[in-house]
Amino acid sequence: MSPTVLPPAATVPAPGPAAAEAATAIVDPAAILARQAARESAARTYARSLPVVPVRASGMTIEGADGRRYLDCLSGAGTLALGHNHPVALQAIRELLDSGAPLHVLDLATPVKDAFTTELFASLPEEFARDARIQFCGPAGTDAVEAALKLVRTATGRSGLLAFTGAYHGMTAGALAAGGDSAARAGLGGSASTPVRLPFPYDYRCPFGLGGPEGARVSARWTESLLADPKGGVDPSAGMIVEPVQGEGGVVPAPDGWLREMRRITSARGIPLIVDEVQTGVGRTGAFWAVQHSGVVPDVMVVSKAVGGSLPLAAVVYRGELDVWEPGAHAGTFRGNQLAMAAGAATLRFVRQERLAERAAGLGERMLARLRALHRLLPAMGDVRGRGLMLGVEIVEPEADADALGARPAAPGLAAAVRQEALRRGLIVELGGRHSSVVRLLPPLTMTDEEAEAVLERLAEALDAASAAHRTVPAARSGVRG
Ligand code: PMP
């Protein structure tokens, strides 16, 4: 590392209060942010664009150390189905803490795990749950993706993998290989074997220049013909991994008919279909599991984020016939997080009992309609899309020429300005998508109508303000053809 990377000693801020005192101490947000910038990795992400120092949170509101309150539409990257500190999750955590039950037990059986598994299985599509097995994994979504890939490779004896353009499955080596971001794989050297990359239907920037049902039909046709072609160059496939709605890829929902085609094509060839529900699960898209919109029954499902009720938990669930693993074939120290299982079971139960998936569907539809109305007025909004409470606005160069399908170049600079203007108005949103130009909304399923209204108002103002500034400072334009 070059010595110039380190800040000069004089600018390194003094150490902060000890961790135990930090929560209650009167904090100086600027000093904390400066210490973070000096000490934490250059790879830090959200902290760069959201210079907020959260000290309290409830529902979808975060309070910063500066006393400002923010509506949180990031929700821990889609983790907080019930928002921050929901009483149902907190009660489950407190009860377990007070009960004297062990908090860490590797993969031993406990009543807490038993209850979690029962609740999770009850939420799954019935045909899938009937003969399902579960492997608890290390606590992150990427760990469960890794386990899923290993499982299908073991069960089929094949090594090839089918994955999609725009996909995101995590940051460990196998998951990165399955993702669409080749730049993110750079640090792995040659160790990541690249899967066969198939076209995910993306209406706004259809790879076939078609869009709509025709674009999806051609995408399925390409997949089928490639797999049928004896000289297509495709090694025998251990599995196909797909997100029912691409999240990090820019909130791109897979059309139901297309997903059914993927099921038909994989079934016909004995290729296990792995559905990555890490971000889409637990009511987020308006069904308990997003795959239920299409009626597709997968062979493997990867779950994490919301299933832990705001604490780290991840698992891979799969058809019994794939369960050919030897004892110890997949292990890990942190596979028995009892607090996460207790909070997760309570969260799953609450989402089911309160029909929060239906609420997400209705509220999401109303928000989408409002965003579409705005879309007609604001040329910086290239596309508005989503499913349930997983919504995205693709930000484009307002004055650039549109392509034959009506899409204009992505505008990452303008998208970053929208995020910034939103933050100034007390709204936390993140960006995703091909050129980080899609504003993503992942509010909790418990968001009230009034909160939804405030989100839309603040976002509309932010879009307006960023667009106005963009018009007056043409040098700031940074359009990228998608
Ligand atoms: N799969 C999907 C679809 C995701 O959205 C994510 C995280 N955004 C992951 C996997 C990886 O999860 P984690 O960050 O917990 O490793």
Coordinates of N, CA and C in Angstrom, one line a residue, residues 101-210:
A101 N -32.0 -19.7 28.0 CA -31.7 -20.6 26.9 C -30.3 -20.3 26.3
P102 N -29.6 -21.3 25.8 CA -28.3 -20.9 25.2 C -28.5 -20.1 24.0
L103 N -27.5 -19.2 23.7 CA -27.6 -18.4 22.6 C -26.8 -19.0 21.4
H104 N -25.8 -19.8 21.7 CA -25.0 -20.4 20.6 C -24.9 -21.9 20.8
V105 N -25.3 -22.6 19.8 CA -25.3 -24.1 20.0 C -24.9 -24.9 18.8
L106 N -24.1 -24.2 17.9 CA -23.7 -24.9 16.6 C -25.0 -25.3 15.9
D107 N -25.1 -26.6 15.5 CA -26.3 -27.0 14.8 C -27.2 -27.9 15.7
L108 N -27.0 -27.9 17.0 CA -27.8 -28.7 17.9 C -29.3 -28.4 17.8
A109 N -30.1 -29.4 18.1 CA -31.6 -29.2 18.1 C -32.0 -28.4 19.3
T110 N -32.8 -27.4 19.1 CA -33.4 -26.6 20.3 C -34.9 -26.4 20.0
P111 N -35.6 -26.1 21.0 CA -37.0 -25.8 20.8 C -37.1 -24.5 19.9
V112 N -36.2 -23.6 20.1 CA -36.2 -22.4 19.3 C -36.0 -22.6 17.8
K113 N -35.1 -23.5 17.5 CA -34.8 -23.8 16.1 C -36.0 -24.6 15.5
D114 N -36.5 -25.5 16.4 CA -37.7 -26.3 16.0 C -38.9 -25.4 15.6
A115 N -39.1 -24.4 16.4 CA -40.2 -23.5 16.1 C -40.0 -22.7 14.9
F116 N -38.7 -22.3 14.7 CA -38.4 -21.5 13.5 C -38.6 -22.3 12.3
T117 N -38.1 -23.5 12.3 CA -38.2 -24.4 11.1 C -39.7 -24.7 10.8
T118 N -40.5 -24.9 11.8 CA -41.9 -25.2 11.6 C -42.6 -24.0 10.9
E119 N -42.3 -22.8 11.5 CA -42.9 -21.6 10.9 C -42.4 -21.4 9.5
L120 N -41.1 -21.6 9.2 CA -40.6 -21.4 7.9 C -41.3 -22.3 6.9
F121 N -41.3 -23.6 7.3 CA -41.9 -24.6 6.4 C -43.3 -24.3 6.1
A122 N -44.1 -23.8 7.1 CA -45.5 -23.5 6.9 C -45.7 -22.4 5.9
S123 N -44.6 -21.6 5.8 CA -44.8 -20.4 4.9 C -44.5 -20.8 3.4
L124 N -43.8 -21.9 3.2 CA -43.3 -22.3 1.9 C -44.5 -22.8 1.0
P125 N -44.3 -22.8 -0.3 CA -45.3 -23.4 -1.2 C -45.4 -24.9 -0.8
E126 N -46.7 -25.3 -0.7 CA -47.0 -26.6 0.0 C -46.2 -27.8 -0.7
E127 N -46.3 -27.7 -2.1 CA -45.6 -28.9 -2.8 C -44.1 -28.9 -2.5
F128 N -43.6 -27.8 -2.3 CA -42.1 -27.7 -2.0 C -41.8 -28.1 -0.5
A129 N -42.7 -27.7 0.4 CA -42.5 -27.9 1.8 C -42.6 -29.4 2.2
R130 N -43.5 -30.1 1.4 CA -43.9 -31.4 1.8 C -42.7 -32.3 2.0
D131 N -41.7 -32.2 1.1 CA -40.5 -33.1 1.2 C -39.2 -32.2 1.3
A132 N -39.3 -31.1 2.0 CA -38.1 -30.2 2.0 C -37.2 -30.6 3.1
R133 N -35.9 -30.2 2.9 CA -34.8 -30.3 3.9 C -34.3 -28.9 4.1
I134 N -33.8 -28.7 5.2 CA -33.1 -27.3 5.4 C -31.7 -27.5 5.9
Q135 N -30.8 -26.7 5.4 CA -29.5 -26.7 5.9 C -29.3 -25.2 6.4
F136 N -29.1 -25.0 7.7 CA -28.7 -23.7 8.2 C -27.3 -23.4 7.8
C137 N -27.0 -22.2 7.4 CA -25.7 -21.9 6.9 C -25.1 -20.8 7.7
G138 N -23.9 -20.4 7.4 CA -23.3 -19.2 8.0 C -24.3 -18.1 7.8
P139 N -24.1 -17.0 8.6 CA -25.3 -16.1 8.7 C -25.7 -15.2 7.6
A140 N -24.9 -15.1 6.5 CA -25.2 -14.2 5.5 C -25.8 -14.9 4.3
G141 N -26.5 -14.1 3.5 CA -27.2 -14.6 2.3 C -26.2 -15.3 1.4
T142 N -25.0 -14.7 1.3 CA -24.0 -15.3 0.4 C -23.5 -16.7 0.8
D143 N -23.6 -16.9 2.1 CA -23.2 -18.3 2.6 C -24.2 -19.3 2.2
A144 N -25.5 -18.9 2.2 CA -26.5 -19.9 1.8 C -26.5 -20.1 0.2
V145 N -26.1 -19.0 -0.5 CA -26.0 -19.2 -2.0 C -24.8 -20.2 -2.2
E146 N -23.7 -20.0 -1.5 CA -22.6 -20.9 -1.6 C -23.0 -22.3 -1.3
A147 N -23.7 -22.5 -0.3 CA -24.2 -23.9 0.1 C -25.1 -24.5 -1.0
A148 N -26.0 -23.6 -1.6 CA -26.9 -24.1 -2.6 C -26.1 -24.6 -3.8
L149 N -25.1 -23.8 -4.2 CA -24.3 -24.2 -5.4 C -23.5 -25.5 -5.1
K150 N -23.0 -25.6 -3.9 CA -22.3 -26.8 -3.6 C -23.2 -28.0 -3.6
L151 N -24.4 -27.8 -3.0 CA -25.4 -28.9 -2.9 C -25.8 -29.4 -4.3
V152 N -26.1 -28.5 -5.3 CA -26.5 -29.1 -6.6 C -25.4 -29.7 -7.3
R153 N -24.2 -29.2 -7.1 CA -23.0 -29.8 -7.7 C -22.8 -31.2 -7.1
T154 N -22.9 -31.4 -5.8 CA -22.8 -32.7 -5.2 C -23.9 -33.6 -5.7
A155 N -25.1 -33.1 -5.8 CA -26.2 -34.0 -6.1 C -26.2 -34.4 -7.6
T156 N -25.8 -33.5 -8.4 CA -25.9 -33.9 -9.9 C -24.5 -34.4 -10.4
G157 N -23.5 -34.2 -9.7 CA -22.1 -34.6 -10.2 C -21.7 -33.8 -11.3
R158 N -22.4 -32.7 -11.6 CA -22.0 -31.8 -12.7 C -21.4 -30.5 -12.0
S159 N -20.7 -29.7 -12.9 CA -20.1 -28.5 -12.3 C -20.6 -27.2 -12.9
G160 N -21.2 -27.3 -14.1 CA -21.6 -26.1 -14.8 C -22.8 -25.4 -14.0
L161 N -22.9 -24.1 -14.3 CA -23.9 -23.3 -13.6 C -24.5 -22.3 -14.6
L162 N -25.9 -22.2 -14.6 CA -26.6 -21.2 -15.4 C -27.0 -20.1 -14.6
A163 N -26.6 -18.9 -15.0 CA -26.9 -17.7 -14.2 C -27.2 -16.5 -15.2
F164 N -27.7 -15.4 -14.6 CA -28.3 -14.4 -15.5 C -27.5 -13.1 -15.5
T165 N -27.7 -12.4 -16.6 CA -27.3 -11.0 -16.7 C -27.9 -10.2 -15.6
G166 N -27.2 -9.3 -15.0 CA -27.8 -8.4 -13.9 C -28.0 -9.1 -12.6
A167 N -27.5 -10.3 -12.5 CA -27.8 -11.1 -11.2 C -26.9 -10.6 -10.1
Y168 N -27.4 -10.7 -8.8 CA -26.5 -10.5 -7.7 C -26.9 -11.6 -6.6
H169 N -25.8 -12.3 -6.2 CA -26.1 -13.4 -5.3 C -25.1 -13.3 -4.0
G170 N -24.3 -12.2 -3.9 CA -23.4 -12.1 -2.8 C -22.0 -11.9 -3.1
M171 N -21.1 -11.9 -2.1 CA -19.8 -11.4 -2.3 C -18.7 -12.5 -2.0
T172 N -19.1 -13.8 -1.7 CA -18.1 -14.8 -1.6 C -17.9 -15.4 -3.0
A173 N -16.8 -16.2 -3.1 CA -16.3 -16.5 -4.5 C -17.4 -17.1 -5.4
G174 N -18.1 -18.1 -4.9 CA -19.1 -18.8 -5.8 C -20.2 -17.9 -6.1
A175 N -20.7 -17.1 -5.1 CA -21.8 -16.2 -5.3 C -21.4 -15.1 -6.3
L176 N -20.1 -14.6 -6.2 CA -19.7 -13.6 -7.1 C -19.6 -14.1 -8.5
A177 N -19.2 -15.4 -8.6 CA -19.1 -16.0 -10.0 C -20.5 -16.0 -10.6
A178 N -21.5 -16.3 -9.8 CA -22.9 -16.4 -10.3 C -23.4 -15.0 -10.6
G179 N -22.9 -14.0 -10.0 CA -23.4 -12.6 -10.3 C -23.0 -12.1 -11.6
G180 N -23.7 -11.0 -12.0 CA -23.4 -10.4 -13.4 C -22.3 -9.4 -13.4
D181 N -21.7 -9.0 -12.2 CA -20.8 -7.9 -12.1 C -19.4 -8.5 -12.2
S182 N -18.8 -8.5 -13.4 CA -17.5 -9.0 -13.6 C -16.4 -8.2 -12.9
A183 N -16.6 -6.9 -12.7 CA -15.7 -6.1 -12.0 C -15.5 -6.5 -10.6
A184 N -16.6 -6.9 -10.0 CA -16.6 -7.3 -8.6 C -15.8 -8.6 -8.4
R185 N -15.6 -9.3 -9.4 CA -14.8 -10.6 -9.3 C -13.3 -10.4 -9.5
A186 N -12.9 -9.1 -9.8 CA -11.5 -8.9 -10.1 C -10.6 -9.4 -9.1
G187 N -10.9 -9.2 -7.8 CA -10.0 -9.6 -6.7 C -9.8 -11.1 -6.5
L188 N -10.6 -11.9 -7.2 CA -10.6 -13.3 -7.0 C -9.5 -14.0 -7.9
G189 N -8.9 -13.2 -8.8 CA -7.9 -13.8 -9.7 C -8.7 -14.7 -10.6
G190 N -8.1 -15.9 -10.9 CA -8.7 -16.8 -11.8 C -9.5 -17.9 -11.1
S191 N -9.8 -17.7 -9.8 CA -10.3 -18.8 -9.0 C -11.8 -18.9 -9.2
A192 N -12.5 -17.9 -9.8 CA -13.9 -18.0 -9.9 C -14.3 -18.6 -11.3
S193 N -14.9 -19.7 -11.3 CA -15.3 -20.2 -12.6 C -16.6 -19.5 -13.0
T194 N -16.6 -19.0 -14.2 CA -17.7 -18.2 -14.7 C -18.8 -19.1 -15.2
P195 N -20.0 -18.9 -14.8 CA -21.1 -19.7 -15.3 C -21.6 -19.3 -16.7
V196 N -22.4 -20.0 -17.3 CA -23.0 -19.6 -18.6 C -24.0 -18.5 -18.3
R197 N -23.8 -17.4 -19.0 CA -24.6 -16.2 -18.7 C -25.8 -16.1 -19.6
L198 N -27.0 -16.1 -19.1 CA -28.2 -16.1 -19.9 C -28.9 -14.8 -19.7
P199 N -29.7 -14.4 -20.7 CA -30.3 -13.0 -20.7 C -31.5 -13.0 -19.8
F200 N -31.5 -12.1 -18.8 CA -32.6 -11.9 -17.9 C -33.5 -10.9 -18.6
P201 N -34.8 -11.1 -18.7 CA -35.7 -10.1 -19.4 C -35.7 -8.8 -18.7
Y202 N -35.4 -7.7 -19.4 CA -35.3 -6.4 -18.8 C -36.0 -5.5 -19.8
D203 N -37.2 -5.3 -19.6 CA -38.1 -4.5 -20.6 C -37.4 -3.2 -21.1
Y204 N -37.0 -2.4 -20.1 CA -36.6 -1.0 -20.5 C -35.3 -1.1 -21.4
R205 N -34.4 -2.0 -21.1 CA -33.2 -2.1 -21.9 C -33.1 -3.5 -22.4
C206 N -34.1 -3.9 -23.2 CA -34.2 -5.3 -23.7 C -33.0 -5.7 -24.5
P207 N -32.3 -6.7 -24.1 CA -31.0 -7.1 -24.9 C -31.3 -7.4 -26.4
F208 N -32.6 -7.8 -26.7 CA -33.0 -8.1 -28.0 C -33.7 -7.0 -28.8
G209 N -33.7 -5.8 -28.1 CA -34.4 -4.7 -28.8 C -35.9 -4.9 -28.9
L210 N -36.5 -5.7 -28.1 CA -37.9 -6.0 -28.3 C -38.7 -5.5 -27.1

